[in-house]
């Protein structure tokens, strides 16, 4: 077992999580421990934005026509919340183990402001601009999908190991955890895909504007949503908004909204015991029949099967 896998297993032992099949909060704000004893076949999931590090097992996630595979010793940077499909596999009959870390917006802005001061800014600005520039005069930006993976470097691996060690002691977790999370976000910003988080802090960039809309959709998914209103909210033309939205999410705004609603409805049925008709209403569906039809098409199962 790798160092991270051993520490994750120690955490599961210490916190009596060896029967866990899913996600558990830790004492450090925004840090979650993940364990799955058997994995799962390809199925829809709602990934939240943040950093996900794998200690054991591996996953393959699908977004539009693209896929990202990551396993032990890798991490994924998720810039914006993503309704996608995921399959997960154990290795040598050992459970899948991972750690996910939310990226606090205020912390991100503080770090980006520090990184863009002084000599660092010229080099970093050039590096971060490269993936997006569609032409030399900068008239149009090409956005990367908000989902990338890479291998842990030595510094990030060390920071994650220290985070897991302090999680073994409640006192250490409460006192030291926040500082280590800050270092992890910092190390991620300096990584090969740090531009994903970096661009979230650029208020006027298309990526940050789409991220703002996605956050709004995750809060107001049950409301009546008009794409025109979303475009106006971030001061974009309708055609430009559609293009940028698809480049970030591989979905149209209405497709993305539908997947959020269906994912939220599944949680209401599965975790809170709501009836299908009640869940449909709570997530913004006016027609229970339409809800059941789209639910079955998306999850390949009826709402009742999740009850």
CSV table of C-alpha atoms in Angstrom, one decimal:
chain,number,residue,atom,x,y,z
A,1,UNK,CA,0.0,0.0,0.0
A,2,UNK,CA,1.1,3.5,-0.7
A,3,UNK,CA,1.8,6.1,2.1
A,4,UNK,CA,-1.6,7.8,1.4
A,5,UNK,CA,-3.5,4.5,1.3
A,6,UNK,CA,-2.0,3.5,4.6
A,7,UNK,CA,-2.9,6.8,6.2
A,8,UNK,CA,-6.4,6.7,4.8
A,9,UNK,CA,-6.9,3.1,6.1
A,10,UNK,CA,-5.6,4.3,9.5
A,11,UNK,CA,-8.2,7.1,9.4
A,12,UNK,CA,-11.0,4.6,8.6
A,13,UNK,CA,-9.8,2.4,11.5
A,14,UNK,CA,-9.6,5.2,14.0
A,15,UNK,CA,-13.0,6.7,13.0
A,16,UNK,CA,-14.8,3.3,12.7
A,17,UNK,CA,-15.5,3.9,9.0
A,18,UNK,CA,-14.6,0.4,7.7
A,19,UNK,CA,-18.3,-0.2,6.9
A,20,UNK,CA,-18.6,3.1,5.0
A,21,UNK,CA,-19.8,3.1,1.4
A,22,UNK,CA,-19.8,6.7,0.5
A,23,UNK,CA,-18.6,10.0,1.8
A,24,UNK,CA,-18.0,11.1,5.5
A,25,UNK,CA,-17.2,14.6,6.8
A,26,UNK,CA,-14.0,15.1,8.7
A,27,UNK,CA,-13.4,17.7,11.5
A,28,UNK,CA,-11.6,19.9,9.0
A,29,UNK,CA,-14.1,22.2,7.3
A,30,UNK,CA,-14.5,21.3,3.6
A,31,UNK,CA,-12.6,18.0,3.8
A,32,UNK,CA,-14.3,14.7,3.2
A,33,UNK,CA,-13.2,11.1,3.4
A,34,UNK,CA,-14.4,8.6,0.7
A,35,UNK,CA,-14.6,4.9,0.9
A,36,UNK,CA,-16.3,2.3,-1.3
A,37,UNK,CA,-15.8,-1.5,-0.7
A,38,UNK,CA,-16.9,-2.6,-4.2
A,39,UNK,CA,-16.9,0.3,-6.6
A,40,UNK,CA,-19.7,0.8,-9.1
A,41,UNK,CA,-20.5,0.4,-12.8
A,42,UNK,CA,-20.9,3.5,-15.0
A,43,UNK,CA,-23.6,5.7,-13.6
A,44,UNK,CA,-24.5,9.4,-13.2
A,45,UNK,CA,-22.9,11.3,-10.4
A,46,UNK,CA,-22.8,15.0,-9.4
A,47,UNK,CA,-19.2,16.0,-8.8
A,48,UNK,CA,-18.7,19.1,-6.6
A,49,UNK,CA,-15.9,21.5,-7.4
A,50,UNK,CA,-12.7,21.0,-5.5
A,51,UNK,CA,-9.7,18.7,-5.3
A,52,UNK,CA,-10.0,14.9,-5.1
A,53,UNK,CA,-7.0,12.7,-4.2
A,54,UNK,CA,-7.0,9.0,-4.6
A,55,UNK,CA,-5.2,6.7,-2.2
A,56,UNK,CA,-6.5,3.3,-3.4
A,57,UNK,CA,-8.5,2.0,-6.4
A,58,UNK,CA,-9.3,3.9,-9.5
A,59,UNK,CA,-12.1,5.8,-11.3
A,60,UNK,CA,-13.1,6.8,-14.8
A,61,UNK,CA,-15.3,9.8,-15.3
A,62,UNK,CA,-17.1,10.7,-18.5
A,63,UNK,CA,-18.0,14.2,-19.5
A,64,UNK,CA,-19.5,14.7,-22.9
A,65,UNK,CA,-17.5,12.7,-25.3
A,66,UNK,CA,-14.4,12.8,-23.2
A,67,UNK,CA,-13.2,10.8,-20.2
A,68,UNK,CA,-10.7,11.2,-17.4
A,69,UNK,CA,-9.1,8.2,-15.6
A,70,UNK,CA,-7.4,8.6,-12.2
A,71,UNK,CA,-6.2,6.2,-9.5
A,72,UNK,CA,-3.9,5.7,-6.6
A,73,UNK,CA,-1.4,8.5,-6.5
A,74,UNK,CA,-3.4,10.8,-8.7
A,75,UNK,CA,-5.6,13.8,-8.0
A,76,UNK,CA,-8.4,15.6,-9.9
A,77,UNK,CA,-9.1,19.3,-10.1
A,78,UNK,CA,-12.8,20.0,-10.5
A,79,UNK,CA,-13.3,23.7,-11.3
A,80,UNK,CA,-17.1,23.7,-11.4
A,81,UNK,CA,-19.8,21.4,-10.2
A,82,UNK,CA,-20.3,18.7,-12.8
A,83,UNK,CA,-23.1,16.2,-13.5
A,84,UNK,CA,-21.2,13.4,-15.2
A,85,UNK,CA,-20.9,9.7,-15.3
A,86,UNK,CA,-18.5,7.7,-13.2
A,87,UNK,CA,-17.3,4.1,-12.9
A,88,UNK,CA,-15.1,3.0,-10.0
A,89,UNK,CA,-13.0,-0.1,-9.5
A,90,UNK,CA,-11.3,-1.7,-6.5
A,91,UNK,CA,-7.9,-3.3,-6.8
A,92,UNK,CA,-6.8,-6.6,-5.2
A,93,UNK,CA,-10.2,-6.6,-3.4
A,94,UNK,CA,-9.2,-3.6,-1.3
A,95,UNK,CA,-11.7,-0.7,-0.9
A,96,UNK,CA,-11.5,2.5,-2.9
A,97,UNK,CA,-10.1,5.2,-0.7
A,98,UNK,CA,-10.0,8.9,-1.4
A,99,UNK,CA,-10.0,12.4,0.1
A,100,UNK,CA,-11.9,15.4,-1.3
A,101,UNK,CA,-11.3,19.1,-0.5
A,102,UNK,CA,-13.6,22.0,-1.2
A,103,UNK,CA,-11.8,25.1,-2.4
A,104,UNK,CA,-13.1,28.1,-0.4
A,105,UNK,CA,-13.6,31.1,-2.6
A,106,UNK,CA,-12.1,33.6,-0.2
A,107,UNK,CA,-9.0,31.5,0.3
A,108,UNK,CA,-8.6,31.0,-3.5
A,109,UNK,CA,-8.8,34.8,-4.1
A,110,UNK,CA,-6.3,35.4,-1.4
A,111,UNK,CA,-3.8,32.9,-2.8
A,112,UNK,CA,-4.3,34.1,-6.4
A,113,UNK,CA,-3.7,37.7,-5.4
A,114,UNK,CA,-0.5,36.7,-3.6
A,115,UNK,CA,0.7,34.6,-6.6
A,116,UNK,CA,0.1,37.3,-9.1
A,117,UNK,CA,2.2,39.9,-7.3
A,118,UNK,CA,5.8,40.6,-8.2
A,119,UNK,CA,8.0,38.6,-10.5
A,120,UNK,CA,5.8,35.6,-10.4
A,121,UNK,CA,2.9,37.2,-12.2
A,122,UNK,CA,4.5,37.6,-15.7
A,123,UNK,CA,5.5,34.0,-15.9
A,124,UNK,CA,2.2,32.7,-14.4
A,125,UNK,CA,0.1,34.9,-16.6
A,126,UNK,CA,1.8,33.6,-19.7
A,127,UNK,CA,1.5,29.9,-18.6
A,128,UNK,CA,-2.1,30.2,-17.7
A,129,UNK,CA,-3.1,32.0,-20.8
A,130,UNK,CA,-1.7,29.4,-23.2
A,131,UNK,CA,-4.5,26.8,-22.9
A,132,UNK,CA,-7.2,29.3,-23.7
A,133,UNK,CA,-6.0,31.6,-26.4
A,134,UNK,CA,-7.7,30.8,-29.7
A,135,UNK,CA,-5.7,33.4,-31.7
A,136,UNK,CA,-2.9,35.9,-31.2
A,137,UNK,CA,-5.1,38.9,-30.8
A,138,UNK,CA,-7.0,37.4,-27.9
A,139,UNK,CA,-10.4,38.1,-29.5
A,140,UNK,CA,-11.7,34.7,-28.5
A,141,UNK,CA,-10.8,32.4,-25.6
A,142,UNK,CA,-10.9,28.6,-25.7
A,143,UNK,CA,-11.9,27.2,-22.4
A,144,UNK,CA,-10.6,23.9,-20.9
A,145,UNK,CA,-13.2,21.6,-19.4
A,146,UNK,CA,-13.3,22.2,-15.7
A,147,UNK,CA,-12.1,18.7,-14.9
A,148,UNK,CA,-8.5,17.5,-15.2
A,149,UNK,CA,-6.3,14.9,-13.4
A,150,UNK,CA,-2.6,14.5,-12.8
A,151,UNK,CA,-0.1,12.6,-10.6
A,152,UNK,CA,0.6,13.9,-7.2
A,153,UNK,CA,4.0,15.7,-7.0
A,154,UNK,CA,6.2,15.3,-4.0
A,155,UNK,CA,5.1,18.5,-2.3
A,156,UNK,CA,1.3,17.8,-2.7
A,157,UNK,CA,1.7,14.2,-1.7
A,158,UNK,CA,3.5,15.4,1.5
A,159,UNK,CA,0.8,18.0,2.3
A,160,UNK,CA,-2.0,15.4,1.9
A,161,UNK,CA,-0.1,13.0,4.1
A,162,UNK,CA,0.2,15.6,6.8
A,163,UNK,CA,-3.5,16.4,6.5
A,164,UNK,CA,-4.3,12.7,7.0
A,165,UNK,CA,-2.0,12.5,10.0
A,166,UNK,CA,-3.7,15.5,11.8
A,167,UNK,CA,-7.1,14.0,11.0
A,168,UNK,CA,-6.1,11.1,13.3
A,169,UNK,CA,-6.2,13.4,16.3
A,170,UNK,CA,-9.3,15.6,16.8
A,171,UNK,CA,-7.3,18.3,18.5
A,172,UNK,CA,-4.7,18.4,15.8
A,173,UNK,CA,-7.4,18.5,13.1
A,174,UNK,CA,-9.1,21.5,14.6
A,175,UNK,CA,-5.9,23.5,15.2
A,176,UNK,CA,-3.7,22.5,12.2
A,177,UNK,CA,-6.1,21.3,9.5
A,178,UNK,CA,-7.1,24.6,8.0
A,179,UNK,CA,-3.5,25.6,7.5
A,180,UNK,CA,-2.6,22.4,5.7
A,181,UNK,CA,-5.7,22.8,3.4
A,182,UNK,CA,-4.4,26.2,2.5
A,183,UNK,CA,-1.1,24.7,1.5
A,184,UNK,CA,-2.8,22.0,-0.6
A,185,UNK,CA,-4.8,24.6,-2.5
A,186,UNK,CA,-1.6,26.6,-3.0
A,187,UNK,CA,0.3,23.5,-4.3
A,188,UNK,CA,-2.6,22.7,-6.6
A,189,UNK,CA,-2.5,26.2,-8.1
A,190,UNK,CA,1.1,25.7,-8.9
A,191,UNK,CA,0.4,22.3,-10.6
A,192,UNK,CA,-0.1,21.6,-14.3
A,193,UNK,CA,-3.8,22.1,-14.0
A,194,UNK,CA,-3.7,25.0,-11.5
A,195,UNK,CA,-5.2,27.3,-14.2
A,196,UNK,CA,-8.6,25.7,-13.6
A,197,UNK,CA,-8.7,27.1,-10.1
A,198,UNK,CA,-6.7,30.2,-11.1
A,199,UNK,CA,-9.4,31.2,-13.6
A,200,UNK,CA,-12.2,30.9,-11.1
A,201,UNK,CA,-10.7,33.9,-9.3
A,202,UNK,CA,-10.6,36.0,-12.5
A,203,UNK,CA,-14.0,37.7,-12.2
A,204,UNK,CA,-14.2,39.0,-15.8
A,205,UNK,CA,-13.1,35.8,-17.5
A,206,UNK,CA,-15.6,33.6,-19.3
A,207,UNK,CA,-14.7,30.6,-17.1
A,208,UNK,CA,-15.4,32.5,-13.9
A,209,UNK,CA,-18.6,33.9,-15.3
A,210,UNK,CA,-19.9,30.4,-16.2
A,211,UNK,CA,-18.8,29.2,-12.7
A,212,UNK,CA,-20.9,31.9,-11.2
A,213,UNK,CA,-23.9,30.7,-13.2
A,214,UNK,CA,-23.4,27.1,-12.2
A,215,UNK,CA,-23.3,28.0,-8.6
A,216,UNK,CA,-26.6,29.9,-9.1
A,217,UNK,CA,-28.1,26.8,-10.8
A,218,UNK,CA,-27.1,24.6,-7.9
A,219,UNK,CA,-28.9,26.9,-5.5
A,220,UNK,CA,-31.9,27.8,-7.6
A,221,UNK,CA,-32.5,24.6,-9.6
A,222,UNK,CA,-36.2,24.4,-8.4
A,223,UNK,CA,-37.0,27.9,-9.7
A,224,UNK,CA,-38.1,28.7,-13.2
A,225,UNK,CA,-34.9,29.3,-15.2
A,226,UNK,CA,-34.6,31.2,-18.4
A,227,UNK,CA,-31.3,31.0,-20.3
A,228,UNK,CA,-31.7,34.6,-21.4
A,229,UNK,CA,-31.7,35.6,-17.7
A,230,UNK,CA,-28.6,33.6,-17.0
A,231,UNK,CA,-26.7,35.3,-19.9
A,232,UNK,CA,-27.8,38.7,-18.7
A,233,UNK,CA,-26.7,37.9,-15.1
A,234,UNK,CA,-23.1,37.6,-16.2
A,235,UNK,CA,-23.3,40.3,-18.9
A,236,UNK,CA,-22.8,38.0,-21.9
A,237,UNK,CA,-24.6,37.8,-25.2
A,238,UNK,CA,-26.9,34.8,-25.6
A,239,UNK,CA,-24.8,33.2,-28.3
A,240,UNK,CA,-21.5,33.8,-26.4
A,241,UNK,CA,-23.0,32.5,-23.2
A,242,UNK,CA,-24.2,29.3,-25.0
A,243,UNK,CA,-20.8,28.7,-26.5
A,244,UNK,CA,-18.9,29.3,-23.3
A,245,UNK,CA,-21.3,27.2,-21.2
A,246,UNK,CA,-20.8,24.2,-23.5
A,247,UNK,CA,-17.0,24.6,-23.6
A,248,UNK,CA,-16.9,24.4,-19.8
A,249,UNK,CA,-19.6,21.8,-19.1
A,250,UNK,CA,-20.0,19.9,-22.5
A,251,UNK,CA,-23.8,20.6,-22.0
A,252,UNK,CA,-26.3,23.2,-22.9
A,253,UNK,CA,-27.6,25.2,-19.9
A,254,UNK,CA,-31.0,23.3,-20.0
A,255,UNK,CA,-29.3,19.9,-20.2
A,256,UNK,CA,-27.1,20.8,-17.3
A,257,UNK,CA,-30.1,22.1,-15.3
A,258,UNK,CA,-32.1,18.9,-16.0
A,259,UNK,CA,-29.2,16.7,-14.7
A,260,UNK,CA,-29.0,18.8,-11.5
A,261,UNK,CA,-32.7,18.4,-10.9
A,262,UNK,CA,-32.6,14.7,-11.4
A,263,UNK,CA,-29.6,14.2,-9.2
A,264,UNK,CA,-31.2,16.3,-6.4
A,265,UNK,CA,-34.4,14.3,-6.8
A,266,UNK,CA,-32.5,11.0,-6.5
A,267,UNK,CA,-31.0,12.3,-3.2
A,268,UNK,CA,-34.4,13.3,-1.9
A,269,UNK,CA,-35.8,9.9,-2.7
A,270,UNK,CA,-32.8,7.9,-1.6
A,271,UNK,CA,-31.6,9.8,1.5
A,272,UNK,CA,-34.7,11.6,2.7
A,273,UNK,CA,-37.4,9.1,1.8
A,274,UNK,CA,-39.5,11.5,-0.4
A,275,UNK,CA,-42.1,10.1,-2.7
A,276,UNK,CA,-41.3,10.5,-6.4
A,277,UNK,CA,-44.1,13.0,-7.0
A,278,UNK,CA,-43.0,15.0,-4.1
A,279,UNK,CA,-39.3,15.0,-5.1
A,280,UNK,CA,-40.4,16.0,-8.7
A,281,UNK,CA,-42.1,19.1,-7.3
A,282,UNK,CA,-39.3,20.0,-5.0
A,283,UNK,CA,-36.7,20.1,-7.8
A,284,UNK,CA,-38.9,22.1,-10.2
A,285,UNK,CA,-40.8,19.6,-12.3
A,286,UNK,CA,-44.4,20.5,-13.1
A,287,UNK,CA,-45.2,17.1,-14.6
A,288,UNK,CA,-44.6,13.9,-12.6
A,289,UNK,CA,-44.9,11.9,-15.7
A,290,UNK,CA,-42.2,13.9,-17.5
A,291,UNK,CA,-40.1,13.6,-14.3
A,292,UNK,CA,-40.4,9.8,-14.2
A,293,UNK,CA,-39.6,9.4,-17.9
A,294,UNK,CA,-36.5,11.6,-17.7
A,295,UNK,CA,-35.4,10.0,-14.4
A,296,UNK,CA,-35.5,6.5,-15.9
A,297,UNK,CA,-33.7,7.6,-19.0
A,298,UNK,CA,-30.9,9.3,-17.0
A,299,UNK,CA,-30.4,6.7,-14.2
A,300,UNK,CA,-31.6,3.7,-16.2
A,301,UNK,CA,-33.8,2.9,-13.2
A,302,UNK,CA,-37.2,4.1,-11.9
A,303,UNK,CA,-37.5,6.5,-9.0
A,304,UNK,CA,-39.0,3.7,-6.9
A,305,UNK,CA,-35.9,1.6,-7.2
A,306,UNK,CA,-34.0,4.3,-5.2
A,307,UNK,CA,-36.6,4.4,-2.4
